[in-house]
PDB file of C-alpha atoms in Angstrom:
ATOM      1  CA  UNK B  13       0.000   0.000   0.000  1.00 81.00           C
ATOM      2  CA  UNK B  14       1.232   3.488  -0.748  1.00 93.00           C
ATOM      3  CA  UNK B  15       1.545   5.680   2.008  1.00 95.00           C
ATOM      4  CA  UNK B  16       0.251   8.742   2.093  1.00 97.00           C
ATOM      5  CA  UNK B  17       2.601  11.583   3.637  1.00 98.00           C
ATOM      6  CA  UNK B  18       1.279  14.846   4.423  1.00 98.00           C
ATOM      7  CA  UNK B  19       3.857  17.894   4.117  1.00 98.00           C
ATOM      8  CA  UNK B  20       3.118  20.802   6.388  1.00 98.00           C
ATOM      9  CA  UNK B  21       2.087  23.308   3.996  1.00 98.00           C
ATOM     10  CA  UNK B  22       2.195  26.807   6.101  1.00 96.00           C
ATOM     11  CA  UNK B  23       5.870  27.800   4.809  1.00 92.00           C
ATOM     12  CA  UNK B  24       8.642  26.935   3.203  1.00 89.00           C
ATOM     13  CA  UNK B  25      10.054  24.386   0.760  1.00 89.00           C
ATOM     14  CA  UNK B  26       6.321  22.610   0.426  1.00 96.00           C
ATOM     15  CA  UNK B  27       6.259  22.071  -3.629  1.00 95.00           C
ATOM     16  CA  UNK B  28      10.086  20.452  -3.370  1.00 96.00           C
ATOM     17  CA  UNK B  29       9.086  18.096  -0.902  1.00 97.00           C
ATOM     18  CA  UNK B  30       5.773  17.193  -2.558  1.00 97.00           C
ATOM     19  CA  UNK B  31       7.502  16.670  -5.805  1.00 97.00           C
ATOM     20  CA  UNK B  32      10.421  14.560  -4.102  1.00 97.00           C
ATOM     21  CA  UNK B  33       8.069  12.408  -2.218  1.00 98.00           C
ATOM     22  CA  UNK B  34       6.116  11.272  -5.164  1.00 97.00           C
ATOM     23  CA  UNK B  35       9.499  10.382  -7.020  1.00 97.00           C
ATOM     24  CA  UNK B  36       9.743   8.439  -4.041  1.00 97.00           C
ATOM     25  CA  UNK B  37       7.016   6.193  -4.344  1.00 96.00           C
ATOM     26  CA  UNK B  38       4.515   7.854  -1.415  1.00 97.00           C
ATOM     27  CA  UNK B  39       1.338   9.631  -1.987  1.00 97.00           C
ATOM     28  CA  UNK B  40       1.861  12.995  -0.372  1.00 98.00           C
ATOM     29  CA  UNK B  41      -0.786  15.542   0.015  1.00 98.00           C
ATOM     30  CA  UNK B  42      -0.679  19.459   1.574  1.00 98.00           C
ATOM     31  CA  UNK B  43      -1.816  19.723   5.073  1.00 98.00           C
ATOM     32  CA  UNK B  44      -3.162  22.943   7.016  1.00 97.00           C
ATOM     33  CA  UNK B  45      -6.016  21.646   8.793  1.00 97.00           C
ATOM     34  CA  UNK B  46      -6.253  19.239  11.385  1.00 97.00           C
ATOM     35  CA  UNK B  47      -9.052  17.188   9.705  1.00 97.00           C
ATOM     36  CA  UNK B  48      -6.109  16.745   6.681  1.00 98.00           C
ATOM     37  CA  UNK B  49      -3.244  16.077   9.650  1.00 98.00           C
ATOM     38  CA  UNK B  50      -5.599  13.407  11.083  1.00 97.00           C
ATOM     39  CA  UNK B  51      -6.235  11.386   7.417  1.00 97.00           C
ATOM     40  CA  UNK B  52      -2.380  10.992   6.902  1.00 98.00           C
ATOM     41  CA  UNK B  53       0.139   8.142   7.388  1.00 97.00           C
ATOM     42  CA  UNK B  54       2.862  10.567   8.404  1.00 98.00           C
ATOM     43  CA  UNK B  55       4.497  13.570   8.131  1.00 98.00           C
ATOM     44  CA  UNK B  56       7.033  16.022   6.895  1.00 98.00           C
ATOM     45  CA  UNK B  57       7.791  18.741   8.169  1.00 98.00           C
ATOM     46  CA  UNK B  58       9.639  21.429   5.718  1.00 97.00           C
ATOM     47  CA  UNK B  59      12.273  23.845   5.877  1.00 92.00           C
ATOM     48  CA  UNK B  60      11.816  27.666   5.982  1.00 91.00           C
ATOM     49  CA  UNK B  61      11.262  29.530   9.496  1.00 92.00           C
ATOM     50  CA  UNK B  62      10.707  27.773  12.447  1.00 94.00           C
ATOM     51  CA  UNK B  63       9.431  30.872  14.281  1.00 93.00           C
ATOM     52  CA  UNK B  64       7.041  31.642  11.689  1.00 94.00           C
ATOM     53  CA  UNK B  65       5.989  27.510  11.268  1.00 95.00           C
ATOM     54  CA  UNK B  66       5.360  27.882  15.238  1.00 95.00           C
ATOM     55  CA  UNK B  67       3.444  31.019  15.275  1.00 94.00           C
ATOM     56  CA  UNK B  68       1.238  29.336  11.964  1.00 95.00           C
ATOM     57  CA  UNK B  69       0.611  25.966  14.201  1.00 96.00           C
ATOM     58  CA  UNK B  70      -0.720  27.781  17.367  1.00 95.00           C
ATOM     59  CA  UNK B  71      -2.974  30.386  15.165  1.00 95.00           C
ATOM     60  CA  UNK B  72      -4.567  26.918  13.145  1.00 96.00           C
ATOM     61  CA  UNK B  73      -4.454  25.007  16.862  1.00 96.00           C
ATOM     62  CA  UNK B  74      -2.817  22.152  15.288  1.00 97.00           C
ATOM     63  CA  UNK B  75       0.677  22.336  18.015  1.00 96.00           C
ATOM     64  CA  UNK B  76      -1.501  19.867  20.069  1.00 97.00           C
ATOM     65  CA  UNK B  77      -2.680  17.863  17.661  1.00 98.00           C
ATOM     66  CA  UNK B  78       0.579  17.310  16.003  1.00 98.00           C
ATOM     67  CA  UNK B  79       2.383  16.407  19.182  1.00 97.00           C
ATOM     68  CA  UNK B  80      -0.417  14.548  20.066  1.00 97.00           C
ATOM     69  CA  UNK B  81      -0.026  12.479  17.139  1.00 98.00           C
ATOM     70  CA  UNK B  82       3.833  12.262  17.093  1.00 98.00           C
ATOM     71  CA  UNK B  83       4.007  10.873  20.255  1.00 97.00           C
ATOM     72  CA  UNK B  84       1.438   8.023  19.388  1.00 97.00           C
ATOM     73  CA  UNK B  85       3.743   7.054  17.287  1.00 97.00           C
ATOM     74  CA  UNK B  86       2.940   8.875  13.291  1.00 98.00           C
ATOM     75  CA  UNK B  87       6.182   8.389  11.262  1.00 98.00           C
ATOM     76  CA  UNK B  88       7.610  12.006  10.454  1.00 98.00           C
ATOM     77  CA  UNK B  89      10.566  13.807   9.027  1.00 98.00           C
ATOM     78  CA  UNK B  90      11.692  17.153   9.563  1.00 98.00           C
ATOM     79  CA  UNK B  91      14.104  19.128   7.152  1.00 97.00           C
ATOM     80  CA  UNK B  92      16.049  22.601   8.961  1.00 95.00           C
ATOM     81  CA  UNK B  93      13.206  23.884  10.513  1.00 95.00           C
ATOM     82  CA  UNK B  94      11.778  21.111  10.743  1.00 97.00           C
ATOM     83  CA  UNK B  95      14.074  19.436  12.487  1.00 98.00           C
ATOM     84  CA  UNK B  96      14.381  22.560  14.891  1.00 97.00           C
ATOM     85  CA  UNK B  97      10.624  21.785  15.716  1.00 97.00           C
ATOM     86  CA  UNK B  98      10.519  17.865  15.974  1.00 98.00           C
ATOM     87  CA  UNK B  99      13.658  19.028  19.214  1.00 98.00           C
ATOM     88  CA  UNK B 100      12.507  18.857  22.569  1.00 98.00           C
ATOM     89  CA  UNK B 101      14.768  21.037  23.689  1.00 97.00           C
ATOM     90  CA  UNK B 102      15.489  24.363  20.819  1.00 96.00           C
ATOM     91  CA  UNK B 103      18.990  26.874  22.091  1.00 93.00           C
ATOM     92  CA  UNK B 104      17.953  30.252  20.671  1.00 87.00           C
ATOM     93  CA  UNK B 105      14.516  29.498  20.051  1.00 77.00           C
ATOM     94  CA  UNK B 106      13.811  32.866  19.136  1.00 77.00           C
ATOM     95  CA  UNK B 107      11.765  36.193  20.689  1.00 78.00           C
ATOM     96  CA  UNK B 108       9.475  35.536  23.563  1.00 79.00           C
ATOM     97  CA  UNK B 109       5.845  34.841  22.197  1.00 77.00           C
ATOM     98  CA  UNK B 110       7.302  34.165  19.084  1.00 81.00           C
ATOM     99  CA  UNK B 111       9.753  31.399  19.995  1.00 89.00           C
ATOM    100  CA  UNK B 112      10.415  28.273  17.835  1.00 90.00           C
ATOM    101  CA  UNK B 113       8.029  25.284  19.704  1.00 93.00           C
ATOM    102  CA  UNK B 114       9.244  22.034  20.665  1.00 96.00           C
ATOM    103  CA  UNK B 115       6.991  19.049  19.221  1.00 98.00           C
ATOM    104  CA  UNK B 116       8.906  16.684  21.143  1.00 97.00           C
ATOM    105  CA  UNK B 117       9.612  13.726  18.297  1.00 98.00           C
ATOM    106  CA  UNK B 118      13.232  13.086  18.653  1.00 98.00           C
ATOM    107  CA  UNK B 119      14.701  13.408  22.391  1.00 98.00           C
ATOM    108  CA  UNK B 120      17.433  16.196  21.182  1.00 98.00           C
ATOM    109  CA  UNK B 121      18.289  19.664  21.610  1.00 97.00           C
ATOM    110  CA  UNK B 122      18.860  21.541  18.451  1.00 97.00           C
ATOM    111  CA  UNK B 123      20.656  24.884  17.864  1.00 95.00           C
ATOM    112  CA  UNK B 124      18.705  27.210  15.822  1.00 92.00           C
ATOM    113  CA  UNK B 125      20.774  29.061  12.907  1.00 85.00           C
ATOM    114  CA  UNK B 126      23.843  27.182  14.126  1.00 87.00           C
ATOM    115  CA  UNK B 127      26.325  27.425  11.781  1.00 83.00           C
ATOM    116  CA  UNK B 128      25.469  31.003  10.970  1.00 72.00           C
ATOM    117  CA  UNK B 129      23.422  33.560   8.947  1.00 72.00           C
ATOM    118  CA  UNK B 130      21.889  33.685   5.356  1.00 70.00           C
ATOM    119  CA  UNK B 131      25.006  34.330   4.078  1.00 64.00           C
ATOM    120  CA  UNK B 132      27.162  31.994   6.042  1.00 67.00           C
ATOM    121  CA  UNK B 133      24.899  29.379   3.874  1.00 77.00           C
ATOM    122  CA  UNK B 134      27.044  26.493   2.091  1.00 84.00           C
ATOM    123  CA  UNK B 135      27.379  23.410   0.539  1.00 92.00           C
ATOM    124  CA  UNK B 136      29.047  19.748   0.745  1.00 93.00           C
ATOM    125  CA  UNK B 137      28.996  16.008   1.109  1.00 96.00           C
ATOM    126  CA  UNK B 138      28.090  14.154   3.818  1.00 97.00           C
ATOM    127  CA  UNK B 139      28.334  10.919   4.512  1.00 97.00           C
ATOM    128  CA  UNK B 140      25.031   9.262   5.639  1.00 98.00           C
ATOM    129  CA  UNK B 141      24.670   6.072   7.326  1.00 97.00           C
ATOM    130  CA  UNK B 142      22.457   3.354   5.829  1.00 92.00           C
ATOM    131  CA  UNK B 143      23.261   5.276   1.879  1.00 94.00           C
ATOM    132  CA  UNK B 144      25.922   3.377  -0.040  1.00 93.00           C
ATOM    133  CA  UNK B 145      27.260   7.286  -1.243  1.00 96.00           C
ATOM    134  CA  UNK B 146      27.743  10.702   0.422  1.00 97.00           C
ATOM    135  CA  UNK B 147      24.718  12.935   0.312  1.00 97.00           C
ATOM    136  CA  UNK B 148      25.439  16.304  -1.493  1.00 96.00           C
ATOM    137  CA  UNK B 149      23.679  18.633   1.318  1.00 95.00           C
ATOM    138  CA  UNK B 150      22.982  22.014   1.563  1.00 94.00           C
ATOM    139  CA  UNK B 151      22.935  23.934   4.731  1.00 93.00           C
ATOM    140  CA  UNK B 152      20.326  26.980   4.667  1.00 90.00           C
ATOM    141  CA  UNK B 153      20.795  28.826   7.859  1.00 89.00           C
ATOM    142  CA  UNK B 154      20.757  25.398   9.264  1.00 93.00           C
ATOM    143  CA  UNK B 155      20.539  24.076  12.760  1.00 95.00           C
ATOM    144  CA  UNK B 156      23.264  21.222  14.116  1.00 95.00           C
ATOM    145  CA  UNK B 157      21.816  19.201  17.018  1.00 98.00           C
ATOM    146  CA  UNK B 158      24.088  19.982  20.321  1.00 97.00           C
ATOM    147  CA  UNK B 159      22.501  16.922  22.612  1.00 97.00           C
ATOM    148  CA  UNK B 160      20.532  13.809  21.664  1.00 98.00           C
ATOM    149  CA  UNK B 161      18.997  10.938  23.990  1.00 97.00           C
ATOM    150  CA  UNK B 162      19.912   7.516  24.151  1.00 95.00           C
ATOM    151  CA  UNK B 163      17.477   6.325  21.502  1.00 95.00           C
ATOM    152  CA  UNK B 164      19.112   8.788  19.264  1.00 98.00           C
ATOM    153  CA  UNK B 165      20.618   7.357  15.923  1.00 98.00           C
ATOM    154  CA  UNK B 166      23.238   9.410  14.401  1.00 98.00           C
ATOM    155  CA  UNK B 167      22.983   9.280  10.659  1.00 98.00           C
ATOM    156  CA  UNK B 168      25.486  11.997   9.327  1.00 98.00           C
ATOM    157  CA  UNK B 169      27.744  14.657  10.878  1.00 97.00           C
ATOM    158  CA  UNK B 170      29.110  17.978   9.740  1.00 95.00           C
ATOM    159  CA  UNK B 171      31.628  20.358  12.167  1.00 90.00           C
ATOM    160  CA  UNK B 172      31.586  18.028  14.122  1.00 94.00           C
ATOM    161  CA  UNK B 173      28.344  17.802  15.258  1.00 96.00           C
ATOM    162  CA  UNK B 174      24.948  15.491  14.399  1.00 98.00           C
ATOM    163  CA  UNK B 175      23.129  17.070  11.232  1.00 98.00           C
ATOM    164  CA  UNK B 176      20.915  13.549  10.344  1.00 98.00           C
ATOM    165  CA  UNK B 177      19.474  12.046  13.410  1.00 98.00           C
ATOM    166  CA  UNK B 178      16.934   9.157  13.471  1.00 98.00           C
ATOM    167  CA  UNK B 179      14.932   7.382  16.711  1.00 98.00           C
ATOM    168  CA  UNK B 180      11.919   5.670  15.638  1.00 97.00           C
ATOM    169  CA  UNK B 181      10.039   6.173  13.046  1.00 98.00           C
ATOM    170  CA  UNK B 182      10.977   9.834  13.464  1.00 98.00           C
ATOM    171  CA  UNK B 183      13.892  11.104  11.095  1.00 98.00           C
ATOM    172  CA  UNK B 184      15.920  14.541  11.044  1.00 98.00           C
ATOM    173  CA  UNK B 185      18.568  16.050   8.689  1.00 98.00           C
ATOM    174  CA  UNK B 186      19.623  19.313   9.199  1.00 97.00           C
ATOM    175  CA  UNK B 187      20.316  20.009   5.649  1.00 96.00           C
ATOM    176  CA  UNK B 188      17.506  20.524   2.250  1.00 95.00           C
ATOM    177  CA  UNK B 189      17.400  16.996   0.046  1.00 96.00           C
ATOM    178  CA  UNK B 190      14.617  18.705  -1.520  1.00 95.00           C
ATOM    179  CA  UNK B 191      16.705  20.665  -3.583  1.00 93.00           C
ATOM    180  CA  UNK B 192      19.001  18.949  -4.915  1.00 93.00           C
ATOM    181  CA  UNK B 193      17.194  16.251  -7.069  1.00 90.00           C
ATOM    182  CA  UNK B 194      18.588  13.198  -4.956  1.00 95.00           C
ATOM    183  CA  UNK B 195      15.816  11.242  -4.050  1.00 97.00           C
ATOM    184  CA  UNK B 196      17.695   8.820  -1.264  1.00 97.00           C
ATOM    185  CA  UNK B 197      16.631  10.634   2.072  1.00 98.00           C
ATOM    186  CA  UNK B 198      12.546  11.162   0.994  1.00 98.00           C
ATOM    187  CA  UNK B 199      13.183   7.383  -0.199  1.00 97.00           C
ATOM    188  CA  UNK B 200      14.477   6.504   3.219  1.00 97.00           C
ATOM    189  CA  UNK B 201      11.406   7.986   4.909  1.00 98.00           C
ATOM    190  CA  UNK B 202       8.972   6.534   2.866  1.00 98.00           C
ATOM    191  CA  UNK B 203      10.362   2.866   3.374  1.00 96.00           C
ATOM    192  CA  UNK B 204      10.171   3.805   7.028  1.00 96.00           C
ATOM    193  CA  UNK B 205       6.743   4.782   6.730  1.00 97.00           C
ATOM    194  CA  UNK B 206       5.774   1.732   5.155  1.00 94.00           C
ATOM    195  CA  UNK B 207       7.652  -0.667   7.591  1.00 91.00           C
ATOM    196  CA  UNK B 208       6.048   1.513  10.565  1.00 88.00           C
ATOM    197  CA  UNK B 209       1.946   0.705   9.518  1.00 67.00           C
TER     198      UNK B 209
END
């Protein structure tokens, strides 16, 4: 059965992931509402602004419902700031009442904007475990993860620090696969999507 993976369409790279998820083999659909987060599989959880994501999920009330459902168990993969919201602990998490929220879906703290600003953006290869050849990944204002629990899978590294992290069903990278036409990460979620149901 083809699972269907919702992408969390209130900003950022939405169309990329959409488009990369289908090359993968799922069915992915937008989602904004909680009626469309509860009829999905999984979910994925784009790059873009994680303060601006946050302050979108408590003005549609779907913060609750979306950690309700991650920690029942739904599948999900973050990308950037998506990964800075899947934390459960977030270092710099932004202005007060505008702060970057913690869904709680890998037991890690992340460092917002970590390895700099806009223009301290860059590229490179990364070797990722589980993927017989380095990942080319690009780093957008990205976060690096600083601590991560003991059910915490490592699955690449850049400065020295985790920028792929897995525990569960619940994946992380730190970096945009979206853009760059390699398929292998959104193909790594979907298989563990299907394994999960």
């Amino acid at each position: 059965m083809t699972p269907r993976i919702g992408v969390l369409a209130l900003q950022g790279d939405v169309r990329e992931h959409l488009t990369a998820l289908t090359a993968a083999g799922a069915e992915p659909v937008p989602v904004r509402r909680r009626t469309e987060l509860d009829a999905v599989d999984a979910l994925l959880i784009p790059g873009g602004e994680s303060t601006t994501i946050s302050h979108l999920l408590r003005e549609l009330e779907l913060a609750d419902p979306l950690r309700a459902r991650l920690a029942g168990g739904m599948p999900a993969y973050g990308s950037c700031a998506g990964m800075i919201l899947l934390a459960t602990e977030i270092v710099d998490a932004g202005a007060p009442g505008r702060a970057a929220i913690p869904l709680c879906g890998i037991d890690m703290t992340v460092r917002r904007n970590a390895f700099g600003r806009q223009v301290d953006s860059f590229e490179g290869d990364v070797d990722f475990d589980g993927l017989d050849e380095p990942v080319h990944a690009v780093f957008i204002r990205a976060p690096w993860v600083e601590r991560i629990g003991p059910g915490v899978q490592v699955l690449a590294e850049a400065a020295g620090h985790p920028v792929a992290v897995r525990q569960g069903a619940v994946l992380a990278t730190s970096f945009h696969p979206e853009v760059t036409g390699d398929r292998r990460v959104h193909r790594l979620f979907v298989d563990v999507v299907a394994g999960w149901a």
